[in-house]
PDB file of C-alpha atoms in Angstrom:
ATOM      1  CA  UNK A   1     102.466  89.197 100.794  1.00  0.00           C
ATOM      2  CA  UNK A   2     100.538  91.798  98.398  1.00  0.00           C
ATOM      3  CA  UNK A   3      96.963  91.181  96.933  1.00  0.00           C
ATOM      4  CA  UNK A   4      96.680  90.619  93.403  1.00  0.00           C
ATOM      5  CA  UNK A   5      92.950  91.840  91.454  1.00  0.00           C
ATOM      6  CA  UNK A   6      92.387  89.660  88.427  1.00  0.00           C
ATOM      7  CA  UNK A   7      89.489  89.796  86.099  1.00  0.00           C
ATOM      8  CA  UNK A   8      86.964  86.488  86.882  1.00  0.00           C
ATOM      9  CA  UNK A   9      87.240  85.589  83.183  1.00  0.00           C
ATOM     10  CA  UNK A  10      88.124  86.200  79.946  1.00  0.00           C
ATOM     11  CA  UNK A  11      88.148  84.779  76.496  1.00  0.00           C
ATOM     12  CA  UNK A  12      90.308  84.301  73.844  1.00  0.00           C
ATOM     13  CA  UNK A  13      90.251  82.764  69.702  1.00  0.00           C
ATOM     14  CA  UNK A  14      92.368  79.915  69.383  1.00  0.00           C
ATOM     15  CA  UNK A  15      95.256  81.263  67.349  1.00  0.00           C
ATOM     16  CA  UNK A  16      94.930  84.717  68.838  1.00  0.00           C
ATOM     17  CA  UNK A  17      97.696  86.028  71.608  1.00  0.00           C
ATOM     18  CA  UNK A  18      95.879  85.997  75.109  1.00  0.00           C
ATOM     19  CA  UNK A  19      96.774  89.296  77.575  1.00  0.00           C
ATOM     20  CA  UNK A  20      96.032  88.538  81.207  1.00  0.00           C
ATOM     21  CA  UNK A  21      96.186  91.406  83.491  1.00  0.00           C
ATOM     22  CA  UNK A  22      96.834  91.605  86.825  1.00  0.00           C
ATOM     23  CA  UNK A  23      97.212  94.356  89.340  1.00  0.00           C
ATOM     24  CA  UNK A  24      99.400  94.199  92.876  1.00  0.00           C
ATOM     25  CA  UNK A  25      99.620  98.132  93.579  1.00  0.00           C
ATOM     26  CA  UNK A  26     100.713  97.040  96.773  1.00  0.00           C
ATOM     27  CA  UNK A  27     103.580  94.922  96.206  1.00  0.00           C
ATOM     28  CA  UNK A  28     106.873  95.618  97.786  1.00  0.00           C
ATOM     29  CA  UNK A  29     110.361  96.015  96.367  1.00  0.00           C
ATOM     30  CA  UNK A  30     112.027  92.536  97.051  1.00  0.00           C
ATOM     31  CA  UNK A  31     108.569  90.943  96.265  1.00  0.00           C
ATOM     32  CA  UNK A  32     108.041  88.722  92.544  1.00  0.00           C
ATOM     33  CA  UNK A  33     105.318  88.229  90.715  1.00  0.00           C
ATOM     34  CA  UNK A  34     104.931  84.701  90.071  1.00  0.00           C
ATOM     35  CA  UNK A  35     102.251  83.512  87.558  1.00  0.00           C
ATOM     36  CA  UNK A  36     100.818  79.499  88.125  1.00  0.00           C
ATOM     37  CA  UNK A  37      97.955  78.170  85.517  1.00  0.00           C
ATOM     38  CA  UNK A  38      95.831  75.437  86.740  1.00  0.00           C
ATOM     39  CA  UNK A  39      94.017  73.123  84.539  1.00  0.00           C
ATOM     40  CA  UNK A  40      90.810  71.171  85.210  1.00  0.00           C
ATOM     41  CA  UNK A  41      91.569  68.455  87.324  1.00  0.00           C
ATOM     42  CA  UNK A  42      95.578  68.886  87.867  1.00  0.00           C
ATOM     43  CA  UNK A  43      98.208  70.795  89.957  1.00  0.00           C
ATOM     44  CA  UNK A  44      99.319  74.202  89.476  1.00  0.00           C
ATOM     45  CA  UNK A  45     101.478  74.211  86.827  1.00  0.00           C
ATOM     46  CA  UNK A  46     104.498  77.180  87.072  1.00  0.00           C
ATOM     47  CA  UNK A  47     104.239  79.526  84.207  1.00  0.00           C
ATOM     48  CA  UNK A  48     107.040  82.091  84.539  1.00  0.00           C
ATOM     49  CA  UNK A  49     107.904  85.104  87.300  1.00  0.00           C
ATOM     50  CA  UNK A  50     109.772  87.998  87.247  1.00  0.00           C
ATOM     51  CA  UNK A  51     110.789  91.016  89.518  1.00  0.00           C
ATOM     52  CA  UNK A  52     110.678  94.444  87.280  1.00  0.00           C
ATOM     53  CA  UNK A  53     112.311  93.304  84.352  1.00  0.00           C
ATOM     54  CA  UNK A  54     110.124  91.624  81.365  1.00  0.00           C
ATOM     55  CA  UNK A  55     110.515  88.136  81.038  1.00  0.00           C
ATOM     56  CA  UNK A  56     109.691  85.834  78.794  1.00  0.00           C
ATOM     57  CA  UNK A  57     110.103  81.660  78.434  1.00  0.00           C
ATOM     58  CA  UNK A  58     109.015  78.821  75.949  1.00  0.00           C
ATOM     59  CA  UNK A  59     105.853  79.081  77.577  1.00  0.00           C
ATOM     60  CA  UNK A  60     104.855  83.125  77.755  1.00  0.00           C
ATOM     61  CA  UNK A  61     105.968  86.265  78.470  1.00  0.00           C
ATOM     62  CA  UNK A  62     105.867  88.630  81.593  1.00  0.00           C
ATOM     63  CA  UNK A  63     105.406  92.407  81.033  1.00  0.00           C
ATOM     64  CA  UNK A  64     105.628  94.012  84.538  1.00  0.00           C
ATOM     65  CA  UNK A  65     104.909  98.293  84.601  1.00  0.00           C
ATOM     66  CA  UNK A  66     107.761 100.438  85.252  1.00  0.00           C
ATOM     67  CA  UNK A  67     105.827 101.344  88.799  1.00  0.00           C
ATOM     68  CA  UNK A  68     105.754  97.412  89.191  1.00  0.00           C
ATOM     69  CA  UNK A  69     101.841  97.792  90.399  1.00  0.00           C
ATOM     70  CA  UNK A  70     100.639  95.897  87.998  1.00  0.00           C
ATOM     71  CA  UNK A  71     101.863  93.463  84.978  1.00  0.00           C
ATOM     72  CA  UNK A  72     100.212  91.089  82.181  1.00  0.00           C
ATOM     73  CA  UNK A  73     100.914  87.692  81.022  1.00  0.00           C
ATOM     74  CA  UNK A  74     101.214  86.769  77.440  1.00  0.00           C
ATOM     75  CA  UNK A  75     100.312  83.809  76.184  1.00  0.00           C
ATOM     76  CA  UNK A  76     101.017  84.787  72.255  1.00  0.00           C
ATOM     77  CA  UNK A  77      99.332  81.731  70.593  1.00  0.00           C
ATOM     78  CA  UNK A  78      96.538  80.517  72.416  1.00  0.00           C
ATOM     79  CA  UNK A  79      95.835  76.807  72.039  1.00  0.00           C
ATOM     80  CA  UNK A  80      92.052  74.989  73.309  1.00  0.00           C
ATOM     81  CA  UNK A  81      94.806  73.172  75.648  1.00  0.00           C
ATOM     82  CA  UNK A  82      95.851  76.734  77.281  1.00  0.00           C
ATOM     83  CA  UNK A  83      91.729  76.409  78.538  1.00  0.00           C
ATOM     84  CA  UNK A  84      92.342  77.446  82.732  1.00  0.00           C
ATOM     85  CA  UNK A  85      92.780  79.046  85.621  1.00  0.00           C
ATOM     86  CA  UNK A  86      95.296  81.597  85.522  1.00  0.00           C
ATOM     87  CA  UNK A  87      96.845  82.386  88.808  1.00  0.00           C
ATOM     88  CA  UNK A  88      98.828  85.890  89.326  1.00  0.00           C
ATOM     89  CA  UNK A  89     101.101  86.338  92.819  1.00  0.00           C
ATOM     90  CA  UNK A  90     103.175  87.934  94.469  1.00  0.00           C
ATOM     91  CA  UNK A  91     105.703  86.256  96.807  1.00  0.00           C
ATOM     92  CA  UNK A  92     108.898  87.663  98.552  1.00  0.00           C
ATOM     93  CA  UNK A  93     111.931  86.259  97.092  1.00  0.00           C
ATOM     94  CA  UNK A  94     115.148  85.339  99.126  1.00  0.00           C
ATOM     95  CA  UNK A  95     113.998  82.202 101.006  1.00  0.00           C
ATOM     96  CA  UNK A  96     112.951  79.115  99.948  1.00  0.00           C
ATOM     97  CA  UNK A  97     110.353  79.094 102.935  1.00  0.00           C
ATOM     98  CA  UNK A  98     107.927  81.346 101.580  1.00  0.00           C
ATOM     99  CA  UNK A  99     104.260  79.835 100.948  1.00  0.00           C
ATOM    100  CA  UNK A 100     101.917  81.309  97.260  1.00  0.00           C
ATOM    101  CA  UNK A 101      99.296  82.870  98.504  1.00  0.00           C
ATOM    102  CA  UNK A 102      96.394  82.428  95.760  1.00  0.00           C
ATOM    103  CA  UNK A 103      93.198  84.518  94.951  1.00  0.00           C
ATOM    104  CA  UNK A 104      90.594  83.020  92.644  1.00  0.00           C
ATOM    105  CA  UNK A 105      92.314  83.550  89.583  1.00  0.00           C
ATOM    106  CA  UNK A 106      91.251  83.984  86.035  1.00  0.00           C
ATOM    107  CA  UNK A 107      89.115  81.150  84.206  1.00  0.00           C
ATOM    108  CA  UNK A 108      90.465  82.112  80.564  1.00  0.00           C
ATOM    109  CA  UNK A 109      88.607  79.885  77.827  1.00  0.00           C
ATOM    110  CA  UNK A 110      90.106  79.727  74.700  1.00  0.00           C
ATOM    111  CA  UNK A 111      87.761  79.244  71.693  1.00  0.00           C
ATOM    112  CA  UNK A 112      87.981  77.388  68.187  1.00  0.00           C
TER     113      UNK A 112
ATOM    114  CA  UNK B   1     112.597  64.008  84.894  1.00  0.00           C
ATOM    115  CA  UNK B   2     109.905  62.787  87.391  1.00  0.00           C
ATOM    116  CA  UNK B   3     107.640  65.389  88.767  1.00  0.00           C
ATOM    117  CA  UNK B   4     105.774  65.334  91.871  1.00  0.00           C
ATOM    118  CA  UNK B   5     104.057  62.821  92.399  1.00  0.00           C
ATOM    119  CA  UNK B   6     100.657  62.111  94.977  1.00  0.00           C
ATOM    120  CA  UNK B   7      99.006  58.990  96.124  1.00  0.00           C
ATOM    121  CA  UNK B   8      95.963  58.157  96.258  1.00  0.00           C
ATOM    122  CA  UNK B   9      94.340  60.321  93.255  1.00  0.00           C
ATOM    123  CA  UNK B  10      91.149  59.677  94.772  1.00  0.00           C
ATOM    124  CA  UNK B  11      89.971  59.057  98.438  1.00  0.00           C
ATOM    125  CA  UNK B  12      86.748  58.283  99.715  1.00  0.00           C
ATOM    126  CA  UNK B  13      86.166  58.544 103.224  1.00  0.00           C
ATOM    127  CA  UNK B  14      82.893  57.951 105.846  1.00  0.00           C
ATOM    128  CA  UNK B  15      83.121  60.896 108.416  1.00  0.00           C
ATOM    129  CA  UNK B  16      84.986  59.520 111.504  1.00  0.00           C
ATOM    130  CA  UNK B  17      88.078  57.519 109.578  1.00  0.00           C
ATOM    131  CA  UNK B  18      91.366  58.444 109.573  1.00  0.00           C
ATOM    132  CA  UNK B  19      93.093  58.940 106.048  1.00  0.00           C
ATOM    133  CA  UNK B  20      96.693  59.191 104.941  1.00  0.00           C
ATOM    134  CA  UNK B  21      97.725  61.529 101.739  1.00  0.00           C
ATOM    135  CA  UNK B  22     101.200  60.490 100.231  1.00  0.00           C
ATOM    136  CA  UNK B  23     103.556  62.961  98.421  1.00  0.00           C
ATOM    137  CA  UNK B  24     106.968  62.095  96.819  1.00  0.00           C
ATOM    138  CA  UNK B  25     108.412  65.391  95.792  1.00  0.00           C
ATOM    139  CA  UNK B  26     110.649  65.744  93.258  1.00  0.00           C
ATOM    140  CA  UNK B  27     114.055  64.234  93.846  1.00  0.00           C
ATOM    141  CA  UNK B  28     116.729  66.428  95.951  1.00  0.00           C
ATOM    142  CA  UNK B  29     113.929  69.082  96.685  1.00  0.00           C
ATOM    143  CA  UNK B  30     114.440  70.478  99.984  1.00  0.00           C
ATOM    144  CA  UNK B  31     111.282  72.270 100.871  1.00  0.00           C
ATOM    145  CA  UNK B  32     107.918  70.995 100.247  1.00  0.00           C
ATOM    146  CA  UNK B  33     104.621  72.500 100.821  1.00  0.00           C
ATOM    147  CA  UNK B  34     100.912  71.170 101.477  1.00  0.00           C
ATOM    148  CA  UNK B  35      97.977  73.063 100.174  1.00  0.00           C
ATOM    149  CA  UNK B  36      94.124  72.473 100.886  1.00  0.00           C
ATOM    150  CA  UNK B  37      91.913  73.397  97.636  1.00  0.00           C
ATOM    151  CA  UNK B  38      88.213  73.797  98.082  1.00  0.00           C
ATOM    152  CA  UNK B  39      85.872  73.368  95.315  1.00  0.00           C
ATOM    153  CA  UNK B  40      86.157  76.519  93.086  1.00  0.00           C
ATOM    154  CA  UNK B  41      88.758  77.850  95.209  1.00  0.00           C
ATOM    155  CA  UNK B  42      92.263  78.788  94.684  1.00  0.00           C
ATOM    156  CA  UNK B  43      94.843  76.627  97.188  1.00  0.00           C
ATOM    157  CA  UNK B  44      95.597  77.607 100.112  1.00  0.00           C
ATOM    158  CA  UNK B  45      98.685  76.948 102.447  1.00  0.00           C
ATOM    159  CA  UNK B  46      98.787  74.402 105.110  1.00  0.00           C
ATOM    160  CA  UNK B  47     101.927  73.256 106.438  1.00  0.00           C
ATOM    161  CA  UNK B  48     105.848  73.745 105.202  1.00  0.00           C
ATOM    162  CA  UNK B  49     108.899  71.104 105.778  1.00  0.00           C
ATOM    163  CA  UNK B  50     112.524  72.046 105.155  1.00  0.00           C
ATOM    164  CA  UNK B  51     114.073  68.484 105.096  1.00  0.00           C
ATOM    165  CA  UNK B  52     112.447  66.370 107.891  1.00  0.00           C
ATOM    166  CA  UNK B  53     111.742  69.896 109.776  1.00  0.00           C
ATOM    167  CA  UNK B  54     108.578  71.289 109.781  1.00  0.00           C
ATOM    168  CA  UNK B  55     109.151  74.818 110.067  1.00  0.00           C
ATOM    169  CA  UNK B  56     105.568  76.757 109.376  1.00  0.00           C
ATOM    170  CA  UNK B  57     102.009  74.608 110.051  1.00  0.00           C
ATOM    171  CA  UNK B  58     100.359  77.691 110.479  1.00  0.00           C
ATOM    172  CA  UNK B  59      97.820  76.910 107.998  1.00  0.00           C
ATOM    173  CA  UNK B  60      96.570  73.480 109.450  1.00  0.00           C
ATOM    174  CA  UNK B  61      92.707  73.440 110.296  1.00  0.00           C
ATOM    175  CA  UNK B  62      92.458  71.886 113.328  1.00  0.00           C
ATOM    176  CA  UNK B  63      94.451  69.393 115.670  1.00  0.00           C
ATOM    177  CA  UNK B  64      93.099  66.396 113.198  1.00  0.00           C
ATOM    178  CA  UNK B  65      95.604  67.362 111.106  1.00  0.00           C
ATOM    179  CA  UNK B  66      99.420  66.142 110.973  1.00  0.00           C
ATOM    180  CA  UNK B  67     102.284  65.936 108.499  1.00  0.00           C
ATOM    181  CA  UNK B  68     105.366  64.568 108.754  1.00  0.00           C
ATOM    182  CA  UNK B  69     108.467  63.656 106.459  1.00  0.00           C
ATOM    183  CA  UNK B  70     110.616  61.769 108.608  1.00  0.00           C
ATOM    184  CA  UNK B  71     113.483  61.373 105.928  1.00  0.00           C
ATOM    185  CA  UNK B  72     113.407  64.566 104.605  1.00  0.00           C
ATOM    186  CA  UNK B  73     112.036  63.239 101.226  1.00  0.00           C
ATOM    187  CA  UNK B  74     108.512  61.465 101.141  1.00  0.00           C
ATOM    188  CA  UNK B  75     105.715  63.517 103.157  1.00  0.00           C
ATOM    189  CA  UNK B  76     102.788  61.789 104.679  1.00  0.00           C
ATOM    190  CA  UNK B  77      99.227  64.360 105.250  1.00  0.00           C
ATOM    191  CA  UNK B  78      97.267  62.604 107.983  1.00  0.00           C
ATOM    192  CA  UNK B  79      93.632  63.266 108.814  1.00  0.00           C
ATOM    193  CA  UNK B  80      91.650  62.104 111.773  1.00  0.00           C
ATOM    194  CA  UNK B  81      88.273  61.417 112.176  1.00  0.00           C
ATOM    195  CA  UNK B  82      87.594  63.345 109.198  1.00  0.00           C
ATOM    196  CA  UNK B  83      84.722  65.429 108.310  1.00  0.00           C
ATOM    197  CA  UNK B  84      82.702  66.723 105.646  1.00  0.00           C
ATOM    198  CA  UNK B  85      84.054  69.574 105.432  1.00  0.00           C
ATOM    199  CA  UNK B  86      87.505  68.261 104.751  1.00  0.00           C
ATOM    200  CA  UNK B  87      86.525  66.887 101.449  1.00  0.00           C
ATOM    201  CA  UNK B  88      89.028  69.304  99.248  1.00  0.00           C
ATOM    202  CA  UNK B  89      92.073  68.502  97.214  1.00  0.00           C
ATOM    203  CA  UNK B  90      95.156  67.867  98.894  1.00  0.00           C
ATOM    204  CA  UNK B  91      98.013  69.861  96.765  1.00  0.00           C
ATOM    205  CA  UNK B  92     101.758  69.294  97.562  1.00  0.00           C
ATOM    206  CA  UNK B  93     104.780  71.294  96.036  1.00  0.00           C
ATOM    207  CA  UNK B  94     108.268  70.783  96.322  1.00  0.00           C
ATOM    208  CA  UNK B  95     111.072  73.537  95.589  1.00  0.00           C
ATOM    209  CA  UNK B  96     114.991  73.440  95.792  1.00  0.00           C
ATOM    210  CA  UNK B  97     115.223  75.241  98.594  1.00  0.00           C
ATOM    211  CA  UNK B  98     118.472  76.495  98.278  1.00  0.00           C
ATOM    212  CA  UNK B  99     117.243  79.701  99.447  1.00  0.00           C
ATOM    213  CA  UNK B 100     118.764  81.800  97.222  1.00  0.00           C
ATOM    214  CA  UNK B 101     117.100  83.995  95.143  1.00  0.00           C
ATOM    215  CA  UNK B 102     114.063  82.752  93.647  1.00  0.00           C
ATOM    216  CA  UNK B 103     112.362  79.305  94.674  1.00  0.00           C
ATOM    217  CA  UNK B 104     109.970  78.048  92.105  1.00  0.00           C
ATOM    218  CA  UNK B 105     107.169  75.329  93.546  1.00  0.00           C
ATOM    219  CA  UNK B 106     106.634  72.684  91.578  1.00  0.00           C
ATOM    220  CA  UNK B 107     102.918  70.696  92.095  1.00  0.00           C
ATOM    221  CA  UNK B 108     102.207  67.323  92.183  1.00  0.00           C
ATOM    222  CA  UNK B 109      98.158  66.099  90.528  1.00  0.00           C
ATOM    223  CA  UNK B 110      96.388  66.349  94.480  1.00  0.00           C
ATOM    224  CA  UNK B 111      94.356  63.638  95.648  1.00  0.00           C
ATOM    225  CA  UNK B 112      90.678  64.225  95.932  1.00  0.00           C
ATOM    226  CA  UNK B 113      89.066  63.422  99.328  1.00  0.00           C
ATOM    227  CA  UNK B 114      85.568  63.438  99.334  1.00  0.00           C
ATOM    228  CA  UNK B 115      83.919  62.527 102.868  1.00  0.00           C
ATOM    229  CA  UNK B 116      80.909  61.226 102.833  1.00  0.00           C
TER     230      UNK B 116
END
């Protein structure tokens, strides 16, 4: 599966839309990119993922670049409960065998 | 609906006991996944089961290690003679597994083992 590069950390104001970047210049065609946020003390929780198209759910949204080699998640209200580790990856689609490779992800703090 | 679900929460172990790491996945899942966090680390992938088969344990430490879902629903993560270093949290997922298109993973809380 293709690296992902994501910033350490980042902040955000409570109220104000977070943009998390992420870059996979390496990804392949049939591979999605799959974002997981992890707060203190819990599971991964599944955010959204997409393939080249923009997505977007209840939670956030999912801009992926036309070249696909990199994309940013939207989180457009930010909330002190949104406070975690962001997770960006990129996993083949097609099978239901295929393990999430993580990196270190992005601690984004969200501030009153 | 019920999500996945992990017992114990917590697990404290002296170095040399055996421990046993439950994981009920959520209901009709196929596939589920263990994962092995380390303090300030993102998971990483230990073993796969599609029903009761266990099709990738490629990630597994060592031999102390074993999983097993003999029913092809509740997992069991087994550790023997555990040592320090395995203190971590234990992470299991469960998917569909239809193997079409997409598979989302879905993770239960983890247990924290701490070996002492």
């Amino acid at each position: 599966d293709a690296k992902t590069t994501q910033p350490t950390s980042m902040d955000c104001a409570e109220g104000r839309a977070a943009n998390l970047p992420c870059n996979h210049s390496t990804i392949s065609g049939n591979e999605y990119v799959y974002w997981y946020r992890q707060i203190h003390s819990q599971g991964p929780q599944y955010i959204i993922h997409g393939l080249k198209n923009n997505e977007t759910n209840e939670m956030a949204s999912l801009i992926i670049t036309e070249d696909r080699k990199s994309s940013t998640l939207i989180l457009p209200h930010a909330t002190l409960r949104d406070t975690a580790v962001y997770y960006c990856i990129v996993r083949r689609g097609g099978g239901s065998n295929y393990k999430l490779t993580f990196g270190k992800g992005t601690l984004l703090t969200v501030n009153p | 609906g019920a999500g996945v679900s992990q017992s114990p929460r917590y697990k404290v172990a002296k170095r040399g006991q055996d421990v046993a790491l439950r994981c009920d996945p959520i209901s009709g899942h196929v596939s589920l996944f263990w994962y092995q966090q380390a303090l300030g680390q993102g998971p990483e992938f230990l073993t796969y089961f599609q029903n009761e088969a266990q099709l990738d344990k490629s990630g597994l430490p060592s031999d102390r290690f074993f999983a097993e879902r003999p029913e092809g629903s509740v997992s069991t993560l087994k550790i023997q003679r555990t040592q320090q270093e395995d203190s971590a949290v234990y992470l299991c997922a469960s998917s569909l597994g239809r193997g079409q298109g997409q598979d989302t993973q879905y993770f239960g809380p983890g247990t924290r083992l701490t070996v002492l």
